[in-house]
């Protein structure tokens, strides 16, 4: 389950990296109604169009121009009960989700719902279906679910995702190290300048004592 959540979350975040008005989150609590703290869900992955990127402790809809997540993904785990999943579907239906995708990795089965008028309707033929909002295509092979970006490139798999995340982290650490070194060099430069200025000041004070007029040209 975790692998699938990571893959979908990372690839969608990458897909919309250049659009500041698309927020992608994984396992983040969504509160649709103010002052109703018990009304909440934490979709495995959700995508919200029309709100800025940025860290949030939770998604409080009334603080986000009342925009509900338009696309939601759930990855079924052995611990999920049919009753629980039914409650999630009713929640997403009631609070305005436009597209809902549920994947069961154990059974390799994908179910999708698309909002038509007021309700979420089950998608009859999910194999080959293209998400209206995301532009990604779903393909079920005999072994697994394949997801394709709008440019027809497959989603990066879990191992590649981990490698890219590590590479990004390493680059960030290297940049941080370079910034620290640059700051230390700047600090040293300042100190050396201050020492030189102090020495010049001291010398200026000593010259008259030695009978030398610093203003004279000799």
XYZ file of N, CA and C in Angstrom:
654
model
N 0.828 -1.207 0.000
C 0.000 0.000 0.000
C 0.866 1.263 0.000
N 1.851 1.294 0.891
C 2.728 2.463 1.007
C 3.438 2.752 -0.315
N 3.868 1.684 -0.986
C 4.583 1.863 -2.260
C 3.696 2.566 -3.288
N 2.446 2.107 -3.365
C 1.527 2.690 -4.343
C 1.221 4.150 -4.016
N 1.012 4.419 -2.739
C 0.732 5.803 -2.320
C 1.913 6.705 -2.695
N 3.133 6.223 -2.414
C 4.347 6.995 -2.721
C 4.461 7.265 -4.217
N 4.238 6.223 -5.016
C 4.363 6.341 -6.477
C 3.351 7.341 -7.035
N 2.082 7.196 -6.635
C 1.038 8.086 -7.161
C 1.268 9.522 -6.695
N 1.554 9.672 -5.412
C 1.783 11.014 -4.848
C 2.961 11.700 -5.549
N 4.089 11.007 -5.640
C 5.295 11.598 -6.217
C 5.078 11.963 -7.690
N 4.514 11.040 -8.456
C 4.338 11.283 -9.887
C 3.365 12.421 -10.171
N 2.306 12.511 -9.381
C 1.352 13.609 -9.581
C 1.967 14.948 -9.168
N 2.743 14.931 -8.079
C 3.429 16.158 -7.649
C 4.396 16.615 -8.741
N 5.089 15.655 -9.348
C 6.024 15.966 -10.439
C 5.264 16.493 -11.657
N 4.119 15.856 -11.966
C 3.322 16.228 -13.137
C 2.869 17.689 -13.068
N 2.526 18.127 -11.847
C 2.019 19.495 -11.679
C 3.026 20.415 -10.980
N 4.293 20.048 -11.058
C 5.342 20.820 -10.364
C 5.391 22.272 -10.819
N 5.092 22.529 -12.085
C 5.198 23.890 -12.622
C 3.928 24.713 -12.433
N 2.894 24.084 -11.900
C 1.626 24.795 -11.695
C 1.445 25.072 -10.208
N 1.618 26.317 -9.828
C 1.547 26.666 -8.402
C 0.138 26.560 -7.834
N -0.853 26.431 -8.702
C -2.244 26.366 -8.245
C -2.793 24.939 -8.250
N -1.897 23.973 -8.078
C -2.322 22.571 -7.909
C -1.618 22.019 -6.681
N -2.416 21.594 -5.721
C -1.899 21.072 -4.450
C -2.101 19.559 -4.419
N -0.999 18.830 -4.241
C -1.052 17.360 -4.172
C -0.607 16.936 -2.778
N -1.393 16.075 -2.137
C -1.063 15.665 -0.765
C -1.314 14.178 -0.575
N -0.560 13.600 0.346
C -0.732 12.192 0.701
C -1.082 12.047 2.164
N -2.161 11.312 2.439
C -2.560 11.004 3.818
C -2.712 12.264 4.673
N -3.347 13.276 4.106
C -3.571 14.541 4.824
C -5.051 14.640 5.195
N -5.319 14.961 6.452
C -6.715 15.076 6.896
C -7.414 16.228 6.181
N -8.587 15.919 5.658
C -9.415 16.909 4.967
C -10.674 17.142 5.794
N -10.852 18.395 6.192
C -12.049 18.806 6.936
C -12.910 19.652 5.999
N -14.054 19.151 5.545
C -14.852 19.921 4.588
C -15.710 21.021 5.208
N -16.068 20.864 6.499
C -17.012 21.801 7.123
C -16.411 22.394 8.397
N -16.456 23.717 8.498
C -15.922 24.399 9.678
C -16.715 24.028 10.931
N -15.990 23.889 12.036
C -16.589 23.559 13.345
C -17.219 22.165 13.408
N -16.865 21.316 12.453
C -17.314 19.914 12.493
C -16.071 19.027 12.393
N -15.342 18.930 13.492
C -14.042 18.253 13.492
C -14.158 16.749 13.270
N -15.342 16.193 13.528
C -15.501 14.746 13.333
C -15.751 14.392 11.871
N -16.140 15.402 11.098
C -16.333 15.192 9.662
C -14.983 15.323 8.979
N -14.359 14.209 8.677
C -13.014 14.279 8.094
C -12.660 12.963 7.413
N -11.748 13.044 6.479
C -11.163 11.874 5.825
C -9.717 12.221 5.498
N -8.891 11.194 5.424
C -7.496 11.393 5.002
C -7.256 10.512 3.775
N -7.586 11.015 2.581
C -7.361 10.219 1.371
C -5.890 9.833 1.243
N -5.640 8.659 0.677
C -4.244 8.251 0.476
C -3.508 9.285 -0.379
N -4.177 9.739 -1.430
C -3.642 10.845 -2.249
C -4.821 11.716 -2.666
N -4.633 13.020 -2.596
C -5.680 13.909 -3.111
C -5.044 15.036 -3.915
N -5.798 15.504 -4.901
C -5.323 16.593 -5.761
C -6.370 17.700 -5.728
N -5.884 18.916 -5.467
C -6.792 20.069 -5.407
C -6.334 21.118 -6.412
N -7.194 21.428 -7.360
C -6.912 22.478 -8.338
C -7.482 23.799 -7.827
N -6.705 24.872 -7.992
C -7.201 26.191 -7.614
C -6.754 26.673 -6.253
N -5.863 25.915 -5.608
C -5.282 26.385 -4.337
C -3.755 26.294 -4.448
N -3.039 27.186 -3.762
C -1.577 27.191 -3.902
C -0.899 26.005 -3.237
N 0.249 25.647 -3.764
C 1.091 24.642 -3.118
C 1.512 25.149 -1.735
N 2.049 24.242 -0.927
C 2.534 24.668 0.388
C 2.186 23.645 1.448
N 2.979 23.651 2.523
C 2.747 22.699 3.614
C 1.499 23.080 4.399
N 0.730 22.065 4.750
C -0.462 22.250 5.570
C -0.522 21.130 6.596
N -0.923 21.476 7.808
C -1.103 20.454 8.838
C -2.333 19.618 8.576
N -3.306 20.226 7.904
C -4.529 19.555 7.463
C -5.138 20.430 6.375
N -6.086 19.863 5.629
C -6.752 20.639 4.583
C -8.113 21.078 5.116
N -8.178 22.352 5.530
C -9.420 22.911 6.070
C -10.104 23.694 4.954
N -11.150 23.087 4.415
C -11.737 23.573 3.168
C -12.210 25.025 3.232
N -12.755 25.447 4.368
C -13.266 26.818 4.494
C -12.147 27.855 4.417
N -10.888 27.408 4.632
C -9.745 28.322 4.518
C -9.148 28.316 3.113
N -9.710 27.479 2.242
C -9.161 27.302 0.886
C -10.214 27.693 -0.156
N -10.891 28.833 0.088
C -11.963 29.295 -0.810
C -13.055 28.247 -0.998
N -13.191 27.401 0.000
C -14.199 26.331 -0.001
C -14.057 25.387 -1.206
N -12.818 25.192 -1.654
C -12.571 24.282 -2.786
C -12.318 22.875 -2.247
N -13.145 21.939 -2.671
C -12.978 20.537 -2.261
C -11.934 19.870 -3.153
N -11.217 18.866 -2.635
C -10.319 18.097 -3.507
C -11.119 17.534 -4.684
N -10.610 17.739 -5.885
C -11.349 17.251 -7.056
C -11.057 15.785 -7.353
N -9.835 15.345 -7.027
C -9.447 13.960 -7.340
C -8.889 13.285 -6.092
N -9.360 12.058 -5.859
C -8.939 11.308 -4.675
C -8.561 9.885 -5.082
N -7.477 9.383 -4.474
C -7.049 7.990 -4.666
C -7.055 7.273 -3.323
N -7.518 6.040 -3.325
C -7.401 5.172 -2.154
C -6.764 3.861 -2.605
N -5.808 3.381 -1.813
C -5.175 2.083 -2.065
C -5.669 1.131 -0.978
N -6.349 0.098 -1.406
C -6.944 -0.843 -0.454
C -5.862 -1.656 0.246
N -5.997 -1.762 1.565
C -5.083 -2.610 2.341
C -5.916 -3.694 3.016
N -5.268 -4.783 3.464
C -6.023 -5.882 4.087
C -6.866 -5.431 5.284
N -6.464 -4.331 5.920
C -7.194 -3.865 7.103
C -8.473 -3.101 6.791
N -8.657 -2.696 5.524
C -9.862 -1.936 5.157
C -11.079 -2.851 5.040
N -12.158 -2.485 5.704
C -13.393 -3.284 5.634
C -14.314 -2.712 4.555
N -15.211 -3.548 3.994
C -16.166 -3.047 2.992
C -17.005 -1.879 3.527
N -17.378 -1.957 4.807
C -18.191 -0.898 5.412
C -17.415 0.425 5.444
N -16.137 0.331 5.798
C -15.275 1.519 5.848
C -15.166 2.162 4.470
N -14.973 1.328 3.442
C -14.819 1.849 2.088
C -16.133 2.442 1.574
N -17.239 1.872 2.011
C -18.547 2.409 1.631
C -18.736 3.805 2.241
N -18.300 3.952 3.503
C -18.391 5.253 4.174
C -17.538 6.299 3.449
N -16.342 5.861 3.003
C -15.456 6.787 2.277
C -16.110 7.246 0.972
N -16.700 6.296 0.250
C -17.360 6.633 -1.014
C -18.490 7.637 -0.776
N -19.293 7.406 0.257
C -20.401 8.317 0.580
C -19.873 9.704 0.956
N -18.763 9.725 1.695
C -18.139 10.992 2.103
C -17.672 11.768 0.872
N -16.932 11.093 -0.005
C -16.406 11.755 -1.200
C -17.540 12.215 -2.109
N -18.597 11.415 -2.173
C -19.759 11.760 -2.985
C -20.437 13.012 -2.423
N -20.629 13.030 -1.113
C -21.353 14.127 -0.465
C -20.591 15.444 -0.508
N -19.253 15.364 -0.368
C -18.491 16.605 -0.208
C -17.758 17.061 -1.467
N -18.209 16.608 -2.623
C -17.831 17.271 -3.864
C -16.657 16.743 -4.658
N -16.127 15.562 -4.314
C -15.034 14.989 -5.117
C -15.551 14.716 -6.533
N -14.743 15.042 -7.532
C -15.154 14.841 -8.929
C -14.728 13.476 -9.465
N -13.558 13.015 -9.023
C -13.043 11.720 -9.483
C -12.496 10.952 -8.285
N -12.877 9.688 -8.193
C -12.414 8.848 -7.078
C -11.949 7.514 -7.654
N -10.707 7.153 -7.336
C -10.123 5.904 -7.841
C -9.697 5.024 -6.669
N -10.128 3.775 -6.724
C -9.830 2.814 -5.658
C -9.109 1.612 -6.265
N -7.880 1.387 -5.809
C -7.088 0.269 -6.338
C -6.816 -0.743 -5.242
N -7.015 -2.014 -5.582
C -6.717 -3.128 -4.672
C -5.503 -3.869 -5.230
N -4.304 -3.642 -4.659
C -3.093 -4.283 -5.201
C -3.125 -5.803 -5.093
N -3.760 -6.334 -4.056
C -3.793 -7.792 -3.876
C -4.604 -8.474 -4.970
N -5.737 -7.877 -5.308
C -6.598 -8.463 -6.352
C -6.304 -7.873 -7.726
N -5.453 -6.844 -7.756
C -5.164 -6.110 -8.983
C -6.465 -5.657 -9.650
N -7.295 -4.990 -8.857
C -8.561 -4.486 -9.403
C -8.660 -2.984 -9.152
N -9.159 -2.283 -10.152
C -9.305 -0.831 -10.076
C -10.764 -0.460 -10.306
N -11.286 0.382 -9.436
C -12.647 0.892 -9.587
C -12.572 2.408 -9.592
N -13.365 3.018 -10.440
C -13.359 4.476 -10.509
C -14.764 5.043 -10.509
N -14.897 6.249 -9.973
C -16.171 6.961 -9.970
C -15.948 8.364 -10.511
N -16.891 8.834 -11.300
C -16.797 10.150 -11.925
C -18.096 10.911 -11.650
N -17.961 12.165 -11.264
C -19.166 12.944 -10.944
C -19.891 13.337 -12.224
N -21.176 13.004 -12.253
C -22.026 13.473 -13.347
C -23.212 14.170 -12.690
N -23.376 15.439 -13.005
C -24.381 16.258 -12.321
C -24.099 16.297 -10.822
N -24.915 15.611 -10.009
C -24.795 15.742 -8.556
C -24.060 14.601 -7.875
N -23.951 13.463 -8.548
C -23.451 12.273 -7.855
C -22.211 11.679 -8.519
N -21.490 10.863 -7.727
C -20.374 10.084 -8.276
C -20.943 8.803 -8.884
N -20.744 8.642 -10.179
C -21.205 7.429 -10.867
C -20.018 6.529 -11.152
N -20.240 5.234 -11.021
C -19.166 4.281 -11.290
C -18.801 4.304 -12.773
N -17.501 4.275 -13.041
C -17.016 4.256 -14.432
C -17.136 2.827 -14.957
N -17.872 2.672 -16.043
C -18.139 1.319 -16.568
C -16.865 0.640 -17.052
N -16.108 1.348 -17.884
C -14.885 0.758 -18.443
C -13.689 1.564 -17.967
N -13.039 1.072 -16.916
C -11.917 1.808 -16.320
C -10.610 1.547 -17.064
N -10.503 0.379 -17.693
C -9.264 0.044 -18.405
C -9.122 0.938 -19.635
N -8.064 1.726 -19.661
C -7.859 2.664 -20.757
C -8.495 4.019 -20.501
N -9.131 4.170 -19.340
C -9.808 5.426 -19.006
C -8.782 6.538 -18.774
N -9.120 7.738 -19.240
C -8.255 8.909 -19.035
C -8.950 9.860 -18.064
N -8.255 10.215 -17.007
C -8.811 11.129 -16.005
C -9.048 12.504 -16.622
N -10.288 13.010 -16.566
C -10.564 14.333 -17.135
C -9.743 15.442 -16.475
N -9.522 15.353 -15.202
C -8.791 16.392 -14.473
C -7.277 16.263 -14.611
N -6.781 15.047 -14.481
C -5.329 14.834 -14.427
C -4.712 14.567 -15.792
N -5.521 14.047 -16.707
C -5.001 13.698 -18.027
C -4.199 12.410 -18.045
N -4.191 11.662 -16.919
C -3.433 10.404 -16.872
C -4.327 9.243 -17.315
N -3.691 8.208 -17.830
C -4.426 7.038 -18.336
C -4.181 5.829 -17.451
N -5.236 5.055 -17.216
C -5.161 3.851 -16.387
C -5.179 2.613 -17.281
N -4.209 1.734 -17.078
C -4.174 0.462 -17.815
C -3.966 -0.679 -16.827
N -4.863 -1.645 -16.853
C -4.715 -2.832 -15.999
C -4.142 -3.968 -16.830
N -2.945 -4.412 -16.477
C -2.371 -5.590 -17.128
C -2.761 -6.810 -16.296
N -2.295 -7.975 -16.690
C -2.611 -9.188 -15.926
C -1.962 -9.148 -14.546
N -0.854 -8.415 -14.416
C -0.100 -8.410 -13.151
C -0.334 -7.179 -12.282
N -0.548 -6.009 -12.936
C -0.540 -4.783 -12.124
C -1.282 -3.642 -12.811
N -1.336 -2.519 -12.122
C -1.914 -1.294 -12.675
C -0.789 -0.444 -13.253
N -0.989 0.027 -14.461
C -0.037 0.941 -15.090
C -0.695 2.309 -15.221
N 0.060 3.339 -14.885
C -0.436 4.708 -15.013
C 0.453 5.456 -15.994
N -0.175 6.190 -16.911
C 0.579 6.908 -17.938
C 0.283 8.404 -17.871
N 1.332 9.190 -17.973
C 1.194 10.643 -17.978
C 0.571 11.095 -19.309
N 0.154 12.362 -19.395
C -0.423 12.843 -20.657
C 0.513 12.694 -21.858
N 1.854 12.688 -21.600
C 2.803 12.512 -22.712
C 3.045 11.036 -23.022
N 2.206 10.162 -22.426
C 2.250 8.706 -22.637
C 3.444 8.025 -21.973
N 4.211 8.763 -21.199
C 5.300 8.148 -20.435
C 4.718 7.477 -19.191
N 5.171 6.251 -18.875
C 4.643 5.591 -17.671
C 5.092 6.303 -16.405
N 4.296 6.152 -15.361
C 4.685 6.703 -14.063
C 6.002 6.078 -13.630
N 6.840 6.865 -12.976
C 8.088 6.362 -12.406
C 7.756 5.348 -11.325
N 8.452 4.189 -11.336
C 8.123 3.156 -10.343
C 8.748 3.468 -8.985
N 8.433 2.635 -7.997
C 8.801 2.918 -6.605
C 10.312 3.069 -6.419
N 11.089 2.149 -7.009
C 12.554 2.185 -6.834
C 13.122 3.472 -7.425
N 12.642 3.821 -8.622
C 13.102 5.063 -9.261
C 12.701 6.284 -8.437
N 11.476 6.235 -7.894
C 11.000 7.334 -7.044
C 11.936 7.516 -5.859
N 12.275 6.385 -5.197
C 13.166 6.441 -4.037
C 14.531 7.008 -4.425
N 15.049 6.554 -5.581
C 16.350 7.043 -6.052
C 16.306 8.548 -6.322
N 15.213 8.996 -6.958
C 15.081 10.421 -7.270
C 14.932 11.258 -6.006
N 14.171 10.716 -5.040
C 14.004 11.425 -3.767
C 15.341 11.544 -3.037
N 16.117 10.440 -3.065
C 17.445 10.453 -2.431
C 18.362 11.455 -3.128
N 18.309 11.444 -4.471
C 19.150 12.370 -5.243
C 18.778 13.819 -4.929
N 17.467 14.078 -4.838
C 16.991 15.432 -4.498
C 17.468 15.832 -3.114
N 17.364 14.875 -2.177
C 17.796 15.132 -0.797
C 19.292 15.418 -0.744
N 20.062 14.616 -1.511
C 21.521 14.811 -1.552
C 21.882 16.177 -2.130
N 21.149 16.553 -3.192
C 21.404 17.872 -3.803
C 21.101 18.992 -2.807
N 20.015 18.804 -2.060
C 19.638 19.811 -1.051
C 20.705 19.907 0.035
N 21.223 18.743 0.458
C 22.271 18.726 1.488
C 23.550 19.379 0.981
N 23.891 19.076 -0.291
C 25.091 19.678 -0.894
C 24.944 21.202 -0.987
N 23.753 21.633 -1.399
C 23.499 23.077 -1.510
C 23.599 23.740 -0.140
N 23.082 23.035 0.871
C 23.143 23.554 2.245
C 24.593 23.659 2.715
N 25.389 22.614 2.391
C 26.814 22.619 2.770
C 27.552 23.766 2.096
N 27.247 23.961 0.802
C 27.892 25.058 0.063
C 27.522 26.414 0.675
N 26.267 26.538 1.067
C 25.799 27.796 1.673
C 26.504 28.046 3.002
N 26.694 26.970 3.784
C 27.384 27.092 5.084
C 28.838 27.516 4.877
N 29.509 26.858 3.909
C 30.916 27.189 3.606
C 31.019 28.646 3.145
N 30.102 29.056 2.263
C 30.121 30.435 1.756
C 29.910 31.436 2.891
N 29.001 31.091 3.806
C 28.728 31.967 4.958
C 29.954 32.072 5.862
N 30.623 30.909 6.068
C 31.835 30.895 6.907
C 32.946 31.733 6.274
N 33.096 31.611 4.945
C 34.117 32.390 4.235
C 33.822 33.888 4.331
N 32.540 34.224 4.203
C 32.127 35.622 4.298
C 32.401 36.174 5.695
N 32.107 35.338 6.688
C 32.339 35.714 8.085
C 33.830 35.958 8.332
N 34.644 35.038 7.778
C 36.102 35.155 7.939
C 36.616 36.428 7.262
N 36.068 36.701 6.086
C 36.449 37.893 5.331
C 36.124 39.161 6.141
N 34.938 39.149 6.751
C 34.518 40.289 7.582
C 35.469 40.480 8.765
N 35.798 39.351 9.409
C 36.691 39.410 10.576
C 38.060 39.958 10.188
N 38.591 39.453 9.040
C 39.905 39.912 8.571
C 39.878 41.414 8.260
N 38.758 41.856 7.681
C 38.607 43.276 7.345
C 38.570 44.121 8.625
N 37.818 43.606 9.618
C 37.713 44.314 10.904
C 39.082 44.399 11.594
N 39.839 43.287 11.540
C 41.185 43.255 12.150
C 42.103 44.268 11.459
N 42.049 44.285 10.111
C 42.885 45.213 9.334
C 42.531 46.662 9.668
N 41.209 46.922 9.798
C 40.771 48.284 10.134
C 41.235 48.682 11.538
N 41.166 47.724 12.455
C 41.590 47.959 13.840
C 43.093 48.248 13.894
N 43.866 47.457 13.106
C 45.327 47.667 13.065
C 45.661 49.048 12.497
N 44.953 49.424 11.449
C 45.186 50.728 10.818
C 44.882 51.856 11.799
N 43.814 51.653 12.572
C 43.416 52.645 13.570
C 44.496 52.786 14.658
N 44.967 51.603 15.114
C 46.020 51.594 16.153
C 47.287 52.280 15.644
N 47.650 51.975 14.388
C 48.855 52.561 13.781
C 48.723 54.078 13.687
N 47.511 54.499 13.322
C 47.231 55.933 13.195
C 47.427 56.640 14.545
N 47.042 55.929 15.617
C 47.186 56.496 16.962
C 48.657 56.512 17.413
N 49.419 55.519 16.934
C 50.824 55.402 17.355
C 51.747 56.391 16.638
N 51.396 56.764 15.423
C 52.262 57.643 14.625
C 52.576 58.972 15.315
N 51.588 59.698 15.855
C 51.928 60.970 16.532
C 52.848 60.761 17.723
N 52.639 59.642 18.414
C 53.495 59.339 19.576
C 54.948 59.168 19.144
N 55.115 58.676 17.935
C 56.473 58.466 17.410
C 57.007 59.725 16.730
N 56.218 60.802 16.818
C 56.649 62.073 16.224
C 56.422 62.133 14.738
N 55.562 61.302 14.241
C 55.276 61.291 12.794
C 53.878 61.859 12.583
N 53.795 62.825 11.674
C 52.489 63.400 11.349
C 51.898 62.613 10.181
N 50.794 61.880 10.426
C 50.225 61.070 9.337
C 49.716 61.916 8.176
N 49.477 63.246 8.419
C 48.948 64.103 7.362
C 50.047 64.616 6.439
N 51.329 64.616 6.969
C 52.426 65.163 6.166
C 52.889 64.158 5.136
N 53.502 64.693 4.054
C 53.998 63.825 2.996
C 55.480 63.527 3.159
N 55.966 63.699 4.312
C 57.378 63.405 4.559
C 58.120 64.660 4.775
